[in-house]
CSV table of C-alpha atoms in Angstrom, one decimal:
chain,number,residue,atom,x,y,z
S,796,MET,CA,0.0,0.0,0.0
S,797,ASN,CA,2.9,2.4,0.9
S,798,TRP,CA,4.2,2.4,-2.7
S,799,LYS,CA,0.8,3.3,-4.1
S,800,LEU,CA,-0.1,6.3,-2.0
S,801,PRO,CA,2.4,8.8,-3.4
S,802,ASN,CA,1.4,7.9,-7.0
S,803,GLN,CA,-2.3,8.1,-6.0
S,804,LEU,CA,-1.7,11.6,-4.6
S,805,THR,CA,-0.1,12.6,-8.0
S,806,VAL,CA,-3.1,11.2,-10.0
S,807,GLY,CA,-5.5,13.0,-7.6
S,808,ARG,CA,-3.7,16.2,-8.1
S,809,LEU,CA,-4.1,15.9,-11.9
S,810,LEU,CA,-7.9,15.4,-11.4
S,811,LEU,CA,-7.9,18.3,-9.1
S,812,ALA,CA,-6.2,20.4,-11.8
S,813,GLY,CA,-9.0,19.6,-14.2
S,814,VAL,CA,-11.6,20.9,-11.7
S,815,PHE,CA,-9.5,24.0,-11.1
S,816,PHE,CA,-9.3,24.7,-14.8
S,817,VAL,CA,-13.1,24.4,-15.3
S,818,LEU,CA,-13.9,26.8,-12.4
S,819,LEU,CA,-11.3,29.3,-13.5
S,820,ALA,CA,-12.7,29.3,-17.1
S,821,LEU,CA,-16.2,29.9,-15.8
S,822,TYR,CA,-15.1,33.0,-13.8
S,823,GLN,CA,-16.2,36.5,-15.1
S,824,LEU,CA,-15.0,39.8,-13.8
S,825,PRO,CA,-17.5,42.0,-11.8
S,826,PRO,CA,-20.3,43.1,-12.1
S,827,THR,CA,-21.0,39.3,-12.2
S,828,GLU,CA,-21.1,37.7,-8.8
S,829,ARG,CA,-18.6,34.9,-9.4
S,830,GLY,CA,-15.9,35.7,-6.9
S,831,TYR,CA,-16.7,32.5,-5.1
S,832,LEU,CA,-15.2,30.6,-8.1
S,833,LEU,CA,-11.8,32.2,-7.6
S,834,ASN,CA,-12.0,31.4,-3.9
S,835,LEU,CA,-12.7,27.8,-4.8
S,836,CYS,CA,-9.7,27.9,-7.2
S,837,PHE,CA,-7.6,29.3,-4.5
S,838,VAL,CA,-8.4,26.5,-2.1
S,839,LEU,CA,-7.9,23.9,-4.8
S,840,PHE,CA,-4.5,25.3,-5.7
S,841,ILE,CA,-3.4,25.2,-2.1
S,842,ILE,CA,-4.6,21.6,-1.8
S,843,GLY,CA,-2.6,20.8,-4.9
S,844,GLY,CA,0.5,22.4,-3.5
S,845,ILE,CA,0.1,20.5,-0.2
S,846,SER,CA,-0.4,17.2,-2.0
S,847,ASP,CA,2.7,17.9,-4.1
S,848,VAL,CA,4.9,18.3,-1.0
S,849,LEU,CA,3.2,15.3,0.7
S,850,ASP,CA,3.7,12.8,-2.1
S,851,GLY,CA,7.3,13.7,-2.5
S,852,TYR,CA,7.9,13.5,1.3
S,853,LEU,CA,6.1,10.1,1.5
S,854,ALA,CA,8.0,8.7,-1.5
S,855,ARG,CA,11.3,9.6,0.1
S,856,ARG,CA,10.4,8.6,3.7
S,857,TRP,CA,9.1,5.2,2.6
S,858,LYS,CA,11.8,4.8,-0.1
S,859,VAL,CA,9.2,4.0,-2.7
S,860,THR,CA,10.2,6.2,-5.6
S,861,SER,CA,9.0,4.9,-9.0
S,862,ALA,CA,9.5,5.6,-12.6
S,863,PHE,CA,5.9,6.7,-12.8
S,864,GLY,CA,6.4,9.1,-9.9
S,865,ARG,CA,9.6,10.6,-11.3
S,866,ILE,CA,7.8,11.4,-14.6
S,867,ALA,CA,4.2,12.1,-13.5
S,868,ASP,CA,4.9,14.3,-10.5
S,869,PRO,CA,6.8,17.1,-12.3
S,870,PHE,CA,4.5,16.7,-15.3
S,871,VAL,CA,1.4,17.4,-13.2
S,872,ASP,CA,3.1,20.3,-11.5
S,873,LYS,CA,3.8,21.8,-15.0
S,874,VAL,CA,0.2,21.2,-16.1
S,875,LEU,CA,-1.3,22.9,-13.1
S,876,VAL,CA,1.0,26.0,-13.2
S,877,CYS,CA,1.1,26.5,-16.9
S,878,GLY,CA,-2.6,25.9,-17.2
S,879,ALA,CA,-3.3,28.4,-14.4
S,880,PHE,CA,-1.2,31.1,-16.1
S,881,ALA,CA,-2.8,30.4,-19.5
S,882,LEU,CA,-6.3,30.8,-18.1
S,883,LEU,CA,-5.4,33.9,-16.1
S,884,ALA,CA,-4.4,35.4,-19.4
S,885,GLY,CA,-7.7,34.5,-21.0
S,886,SER,CA,-10.4,36.9,-22.3
S,887,ASN,CA,-12.5,36.6,-19.2
S,888,PHE,CA,-9.7,38.5,-17.3
S,889,VAL,CA,-9.5,41.5,-19.7
S,890,PHE,CA,-10.3,44.9,-18.2
S,891,ASN,CA,-14.0,45.5,-18.7
S,892,GLY,CA,-14.3,49.0,-17.3
S,893,ARG,CA,-15.4,47.9,-13.9
S,894,GLN,CA,-11.9,48.0,-12.4
S,895,GLY,CA,-10.8,50.7,-10.0
S,896,ARG,CA,-9.2,53.9,-11.2
S,897,PHE,CA,-5.8,53.1,-9.7
S,898,GLU,CA,-5.4,49.8,-11.7
S,899,THR,CA,-6.7,51.1,-15.0
S,900,GLN,CA,-4.4,54.1,-14.9
S,901,LEU,CA,-1.2,52.0,-14.5
S,902,PRO,CA,1.1,51.8,-17.5
S,903,ALA,CA,-0.1,49.4,-20.2
S,904,TRP,CA,3.1,47.4,-20.2
S,905,LEU,CA,2.6,46.7,-16.5
S,906,THR,CA,-0.8,45.2,-16.7
S,907,GLY,CA,-1.4,44.5,-20.4
S,908,GLY,CA,-5.0,45.4,-19.9
S,909,MET,CA,-5.4,42.3,-17.8
S,910,ALA,CA,-7.1,42.4,-14.4
S,911,SER,CA,-5.0,39.3,-13.5
S,912,GLY,CA,-1.8,41.1,-14.5
S,913,VAL,CA,-0.9,37.9,-16.5
S,914,GLN,CA,-0.2,38.8,-20.1
S,915,GLY,CA,-0.2,36.4,-23.1
S,916,TRP,CA,3.5,36.8,-23.8
S,917,MET,CA,4.2,35.9,-20.1
S,918,VAL,CA,2.5,32.5,-20.7
S,919,VAL,CA,4.7,31.9,-23.7
S,920,VAL,CA,7.8,32.5,-21.6
S,921,VAL,CA,6.6,30.2,-18.8
S,922,VAL,CA,5.7,27.4,-21.2
S,923,ALA,CA,8.8,27.8,-23.3
S,924,ARG,CA,11.0,27.6,-20.2
S,925,GLU,CA,9.4,24.3,-19.2
S,926,PHE,CA,9.9,22.8,-22.7
S,927,ILE,CA,13.5,23.9,-22.8
S,928,VAL,CA,14.3,22.5,-19.3
S,929,SER,CA,12.4,19.3,-19.9
S,930,GLY,CA,14.4,18.8,-23.1
S,931,ILE,CA,17.7,19.4,-21.4
S,932,ARG,CA,16.8,17.1,-18.5
S,933,GLY,CA,15.7,14.4,-20.9
S,934,TYR,CA,18.9,14.6,-23.0
S,935,SER,CA,21.1,14.6,-19.9
S,936,GLU,CA,19.4,11.6,-18.4
S,937,ALA,CA,19.6,9.8,-21.7
S,938,GLN,CA,23.3,10.3,-21.5
S,939,GLY,CA,23.3,8.7,-18.0
S,940,LYS,CA,23.8,12.0,-16.2
S,941,ARG,CA,21.5,13.1,-13.3
S,942,PHE,CA,19.9,16.5,-13.7
S,943,PRO,CA,18.2,17.2,-10.4
S,944,ALA,CA,16.2,20.4,-9.7
S,945,THR,CA,18.3,23.4,-8.6
S,946,ALA,CA,17.7,26.0,-6.0
S,947,TRP,CA,16.6,28.3,-8.8
S,948,GLY,CA,14.1,25.8,-10.0
S,949,LYS,CA,12.6,25.5,-6.6
S,950,LEU,CA,12.5,29.3,-6.2
S,951,LYS,CA,10.8,29.5,-9.6
S,952,MET,CA,8.1,27.0,-8.5
S,953,PHE,CA,7.5,28.9,-5.2
S,954,THR,CA,7.2,32.3,-6.9
S,955,GLN,CA,4.9,31.0,-9.6
S,956,SER,CA,2.6,29.4,-7.0
S,957,PHE,CA,2.6,32.5,-4.8
S,958,ALA,CA,1.8,34.7,-7.8
S,959,ILE,CA,-1.2,32.5,-8.8
S,960,CYS,CA,-2.6,32.4,-5.3
S,961,THR,CA,-2.1,36.2,-4.9
S,962,VAL,CA,-3.9,36.9,-8.2
S,963,LEU,CA,-6.8,34.6,-7.3
S,964,PHE,CA,-7.2,36.0,-3.8
S,965,GLN,CA,-6.9,39.6,-4.8
S,966,LEU,CA,-9.5,39.4,-7.6
S,967,ALA,CA,-11.9,37.4,-5.4
S,968,ASN,CA,-11.7,39.4,-2.2
S,969,LEU,CA,-9.7,42.7,-2.5
S,970,SER,CA,-10.8,44.3,-5.8
S,971,GLN,CA,-14.2,45.6,-4.8
S,972,PRO,CA,-13.7,48.3,-3.4
S,973,GLU,CA,-10.2,48.7,-4.9
S,974,ARG,CA,-7.2,48.5,-2.6
S,975,PRO,CA,-4.1,49.9,-4.3
S,976,TRP,CA,-1.7,47.9,-2.0
S,977,ALA,CA,-3.3,44.7,-3.1
S,978,VAL,CA,-3.0,45.6,-6.8
S,979,VAL,CA,0.7,46.4,-6.3
S,980,LEU,CA,1.2,43.1,-4.4
S,981,LYS,CA,-0.5,41.2,-7.2
S,982,LEU,CA,1.5,42.7,-10.0
S,983,SER,CA,4.7,42.5,-8.1
S,984,ALA,CA,4.1,38.7,-7.5
S,985,VAL,CA,3.4,38.2,-11.2
S,986,TRP,CA,6.5,40.0,-12.4
S,987,VAL,CA,8.8,38.5,-9.8
S,988,SER,CA,7.6,35.0,-10.8
S,989,LEU,CA,8.4,35.9,-14.4
S,990,ILE,CA,11.9,37.0,-13.6
S,991,ALA,CA,12.5,33.8,-11.5
S,992,THR,CA,11.2,31.8,-14.5
S,993,VAL,CA,13.7,33.4,-16.9
S,994,VAL,CA,16.6,33.3,-14.5
S,995,SER,CA,16.0,29.6,-13.5
S,996,GLY,CA,15.8,28.7,-17.2
S,997,LEU,CA,19.1,30.4,-17.9
S,998,ALA,CA,20.6,28.6,-14.9
S,999,TYR,CA,19.6,25.3,-16.3
S,1000,ILE,CA,20.9,26.1,-19.8
S,1001,ASN,CA,24.2,27.1,-18.3
S,1002,LYS,CA,24.4,23.9,-16.2
S,1003,ALA,CA,23.7,21.9,-19.4
S,1004,ARG,CA,26.4,23.8,-21.3
S,1005,ARG,CA,28.9,22.9,-18.6
S,1006,LEU,CA,27.9,19.2,-18.7
S,1007,MET,CA,28.2,19.1,-22.5
S,1008,ALA,CA,31.6,20.9,-22.3
S,1009,ALA,CA,32.8,18.2,-19.9
S,1010,GLU,CA,32.0,15.5,-22.4
S,1011,GLU,CA,34.2,17.0,-25.1
């Protein structure tokens, strides 16, 4: 039974991601009364994060790591995070004239006209980074070289998760009436996560370059 539980948690997190995506896609900005959907998404994302930590902890504690877990666990993480960013950049999060004066008067490059603060090009950066790093890791492991997550990779995951939670909570609970400090926190979290994404990607590329140079 011990060897099954971590994998069951991973599969459960994938199913949870599906529910999360549906609820996020159904959300509409005010004046519609659908803030509860974002609160549900917030709770689901937190549960997903806890299950991610728990399945990794149990697998290590019980020494029941498996090929399925090594592949599925990071895959589900990427699905949840990339999917969340993609949906937060969707048309249902475009400014509709109901936002507060402070947010709508911010520079266009800062918000991109998005109440979530997540712009389409940011999603491209996030997804591209995952493809590049996954490709590098796959190549390295095919050559018999371990390519574990770095501190930058873990920081990237934390900042992305924090940004998603901050966006969900701010839009659901702190946007009507407008609270400028919450808007600043939301946008800061999004941009910091983007910077961490780029820097961690470059760190992995540099690490791969050193490994390849050592082979020559």
